[in-house]
Amino acid sequence: MRVDAYLIPAVDGVAYGLLLAIAAAGLTVAFGAGGVLNLAHGTLIAAGGYVAAATSSGTWPSLAAAVALAAGVGAAGGGVLAAATAALQGRGHLDQALLTFGVALVGADLLTAAYGSDTLRPRLPEVLEATVRIAGHRYPVDRLAVLGVAVAVVAAGYVVLHRTRAGRLIRATVDDRAMVAGIGVNPRLVDAAVLVAAGALAGLAGALTTPILGVGPHTADTALLLSLIIVVCGGLGSVPGALTAALAVGVVQTVGVTSFPALAPYLLIGAMAVVLLARRTSLPTGASA
Amino acid sequence: MSDPRPHLRRRLAALTAAGLLLTGVACTSTATDSGSVRVGLLVSLSGTYATVGVDMQRGFRLYLDTHDGKLGGRKVDLVVADEGDGPATAVPAAQKLLERDQVVALTGLVGGATVDKVQTLTTQRKVPLLGANARPAFAPVGGKPRDLAYTWHTSYNSDEPGIAIAEYVRAQVGDGQVYAIGPDYQGGYDELRGFTDTFTRLGGKLANPDGRTLFTPFPATENFLPYLNKAAETKPKAVYTFYAGAAAVAFVKQYAQSDLADVPLYAAGFLTEGSVLTAQGSAATGIRNVLNYSPTLANQANQDFVAAWSAAGHSGQPTTFAMASYDAAAVLDRALTAVNGEVSGEKLNAAIGQVGRVVSPRGDWQFDPTEHRPVQRWYLREVRNDGPVLSNVLVQDLTTLPAS
């Protein structure tokens, strides 16, 4: 009985954490590899969610189309941001933050104008809407599916970054832009590609998380806030750090809130404060002056 | 090439002059013509509650459109303003309606906080406020209780759904316990208190470990699964809840996926009212809930109302929000009929006090003489397929509130 009481919240914590990890992945990649502090990240997630909600109709092909379209829309958004932030090259993260925040506000309003202020939810095939039994408890299949996809995305991300030429170029651009330019590759092109990829990740996250949480006018803000907390806790720009932080946030948000219900509103921010204090090192300020 | 220009300019000048003249004529005619009245409709057209606001506007316009655009035999000039997310945007909009547009009555109002602030403005100016949604517990101002002479509502108090359903739930669970869960804000407290106070007074027991309702962080929590699985450990016979909007969608879907899936869920009707029901889909099936309206009520007024709603091309079925706003128009219709000559706020307010029985899609009701809110019947509804669509189908009458 005691083991039971912790098993399901733990599974749920991991599943919810991985769901957040996908949501935060794009933000981390854009910052760590693209050098752009993208406050429009949450808006890209919402856009992905809306597109998925409008496309999916409860069949597998429509789900596949929804995921692909959402990632495409996210990538296009990433492209727009790449073009917009390229003009701010070398002017520091505050300018980027202001620009992307403005884009976020405008984008969120456009999304509400286009899709209305209702909360929408992408429709999943029946199989995913069902539940399975884990140790005598009911558990939703859709969360297990997200858990699987999240593991796949993280693994694919690792392979691309560490085992491919594209990944080596991205890492080299972070470390030494002049050297990359020296071998005949435009580092700005690499930055843009990274932002497009990060945007695609955000759109994908929207398609994956909104069947569970729904997508509405609040989605962009919530997604951005949680992603920022994860990125800050995980260390700016570190993908494994973000993954660990996402899992921790997931567990805090599931086990923590039910174990200490009175503290629920403060647990997440409290945990972030503890992480920041415990790390005791100042945050890296990135490439800017 | 240069020839046509003077002609064009002259023609333009003539047109402008004609336009100005026409406007002048229009202005004078409104000012002197007692056959026309200006009514202010203040609802959220943007922000979190835009869905409710749009619904309310549709309800009011539906009444006008089905009555030749007239209330009490007078042509109505409906001035719509945006309430936004609350008092910060709503108060200036209300001031504009009252001062510049000189409306004879103000209706709509989605949020309780808005009603609380606007109420003092309308009372000062002696313009009737005919609210059609949230009605807060009015706090005293400057130590004096609020003057409610000019304040009316066609909706309900937030604790009434819970009060209305408590006895039914008590009978259903027998000796079993009920788990109470809701969102951590004023609306959540009111809705849940209505239920838990009445339920425990009737001898019912809460399954919550400390005997108190579990309030989940609002609006931060969208992941209800941990709370629901925790609640399942108390082995309740039933669950009572209230959520609205986005949280309602997440709650209902996750309830159906949690360990509580087989435990009956009772709720204030907002959980499954309006557009959220479409997003919830089959997960909402079987939820029993309470409200002062169901689109499947069998009376003639409701059948006409639902038919007109569909004929107007609105998707889905009418909600309690649309119905209450439709009734606000009906009340103004009756009251304006009784006003002779020039309409003033004072005359209209006195007439509202005399409207008596209102024939309504929710069933007939009348204003409580001191509280100025409806004495009305409450209904038990269940989410079922009504033809091809999910609907809150009427199950039975519950009770009439406020009890006299």
XYZ file of C-alpha atoms in Angstrom, chain B residues 78-260:
183
model
C -27.894 48.990 -28.071
C -24.436 50.324 -27.198
C -21.955 47.490 -26.604
C -18.733 48.054 -24.631
C -15.859 45.713 -23.745
C -15.517 44.722 -20.099
C -12.151 43.045 -20.708
C -10.696 41.033 -17.842
C -12.069 43.073 -14.934
C -12.551 46.493 -13.292
C -9.392 48.052 -14.808
C -10.940 47.959 -18.276
C -14.602 47.677 -17.257
C -14.954 50.836 -15.125
C -13.847 53.302 -17.847
C -16.111 51.491 -20.312
C -19.033 51.761 -17.885
C -18.324 55.460 -17.312
C -18.364 56.054 -21.041
C -21.726 54.293 -21.367
C -23.214 56.261 -18.478
C -21.795 59.704 -19.222
C -21.292 60.004 -22.964
C -23.935 57.589 -24.211
C -26.436 58.447 -21.444
C -27.879 54.924 -21.380
C -31.143 54.396 -19.459
C -30.052 50.958 -18.230
C -26.827 48.988 -18.017
C -26.854 45.217 -18.529
C -24.413 42.346 -19.119
C -21.361 42.282 -16.787
C -19.454 38.993 -16.770
C -17.232 39.286 -13.686
C -18.129 39.658 -10.012
C -15.353 42.190 -9.400
C -16.736 44.337 -12.234
C -20.253 44.249 -10.782
C -18.878 45.288 -7.399
C -17.227 48.427 -8.833
C -19.828 49.395 -11.431
C -22.658 48.999 -8.922
C -21.651 52.173 -7.072
C -21.470 54.166 -10.339
C -24.943 53.174 -11.511
C -26.459 53.709 -8.049
C -25.045 57.271 -7.895
C -26.528 58.094 -11.287
C -29.828 56.360 -10.539
C -29.512 54.110 -13.592
C -30.712 50.527 -13.125
C -27.955 47.921 -13.288
C -29.451 44.718 -14.664
C -26.661 42.173 -14.277
C -26.958 38.906 -16.176
C -24.079 36.881 -14.763
C -21.883 37.002 -11.620
C -23.343 38.573 -8.492
C -20.762 39.079 -5.715
C -21.457 39.374 -1.986
C -21.491 43.211 -1.893
C -19.092 44.444 0.789
C -20.116 47.545 2.773
C -18.660 50.862 1.578
C -17.509 53.289 4.265
C -19.134 51.165 6.985
C -22.569 51.399 5.360
C -24.264 48.419 3.704
C -24.559 48.719 -0.072
C -27.664 50.434 -1.445
C -29.171 47.787 -3.730
C -32.195 49.821 -4.870
C -30.830 50.141 -8.419
C -29.156 46.710 -8.616
C -30.885 43.703 -10.205
C -29.716 40.333 -11.466
C -31.302 37.808 -13.790
C -28.696 35.176 -12.839
C -27.985 33.776 -9.320
C -25.646 33.891 -6.350
C -22.524 31.746 -6.688
C -23.312 29.540 -3.671
C -26.751 28.544 -4.968
C -25.790 25.622 -7.284
C -24.096 23.825 -4.365
C -27.016 24.522 -2.007
C -29.463 23.247 -4.617
C -27.763 19.891 -5.247
C -26.564 19.031 -1.702
C -29.741 17.206 -0.618
C -29.801 15.110 -3.785
C -26.152 14.066 -3.388
C -26.790 13.285 0.284
C -29.606 10.914 -0.729
C -27.459 9.290 -3.439
C -24.429 8.469 -1.282
C -26.328 7.300 1.807
C -23.729 6.772 4.540
C -20.863 7.216 2.086
C -18.527 10.191 2.087
C -18.090 12.849 -0.592
C -14.743 14.332 -1.629
C -14.901 18.096 -2.278
C -12.345 19.739 -4.599
C -12.286 23.125 -6.326
C -10.152 26.048 -7.535
C -8.412 28.356 -5.048
C -10.188 31.692 -5.701
C -13.360 33.506 -4.646
C -15.647 31.765 -7.145
C -14.314 28.382 -5.977
C -14.880 29.223 -2.297
C -18.476 30.383 -2.935
C -19.438 27.415 -5.093
C -17.890 24.802 -2.801
C -19.097 26.452 0.419
C -22.671 26.351 -0.874
C -22.355 22.595 -1.244
C -20.266 21.587 1.780
C -22.208 23.747 4.303
C -25.581 22.395 3.192
C -24.313 18.820 2.764
C -22.790 18.623 6.252
C -25.838 20.349 7.785
C -27.910 17.513 6.314
C -25.656 15.010 8.106
C -23.328 14.220 5.191
C -19.614 13.637 5.739
C -16.712 14.862 3.605
C -14.073 12.315 2.621
C -11.341 14.979 2.699
C -8.910 13.985 5.501
C -9.298 17.212 7.512
C -12.975 17.601 6.629
C -12.193 20.657 4.511
C -12.454 21.173 0.764
C -9.216 20.713 -1.185
C -8.508 23.891 -3.140
C -6.072 23.548 -6.056
C -3.821 26.457 -7.080
C -5.610 28.641 -9.633
C -4.921 29.154 -12.455
C -1.497 27.507 -12.091
C -2.710 23.899 -11.924
C -3.682 22.141 -15.083
C -2.348 18.774 -14.014
C -5.088 17.411 -11.763
C -4.032 13.759 -11.889
C -1.958 13.817 -8.672
C -4.830 15.465 -6.741
C -7.356 13.030 -8.164
C -5.272 9.961 -7.375
C -4.689 11.290 -3.863
C -8.442 11.803 -3.475
C -9.043 8.227 -4.637
C -7.101 6.966 -1.613
C -9.874 8.284 0.668
C -12.290 5.890 -1.096
C -15.114 8.429 -1.522
C -18.601 7.391 -2.599
C -18.809 10.485 -4.821
C -16.901 13.676 -5.722
C -18.294 17.236 -5.813
C -16.519 19.979 -7.736
C -16.676 23.301 -9.535
C -14.299 24.396 -12.275
C -14.888 26.593 -15.313
C -13.174 27.333 -18.613
C -9.788 25.797 -19.402
C -9.465 24.169 -15.975
C -12.841 22.462 -16.457
C -11.610 20.846 -19.674
C -8.423 19.517 -18.067
C -10.245 18.394 -14.906
C -12.956 16.410 -16.673
C -10.573 14.709 -19.083
C -8.141 13.731 -16.335
C -10.936 12.611 -13.993
C -11.960 10.023 -16.571
C -8.334 8.794 -16.661
C -7.750 8.693 -12.898
C -8.438 6.124 -10.185
C -11.670 8.052 -9.535
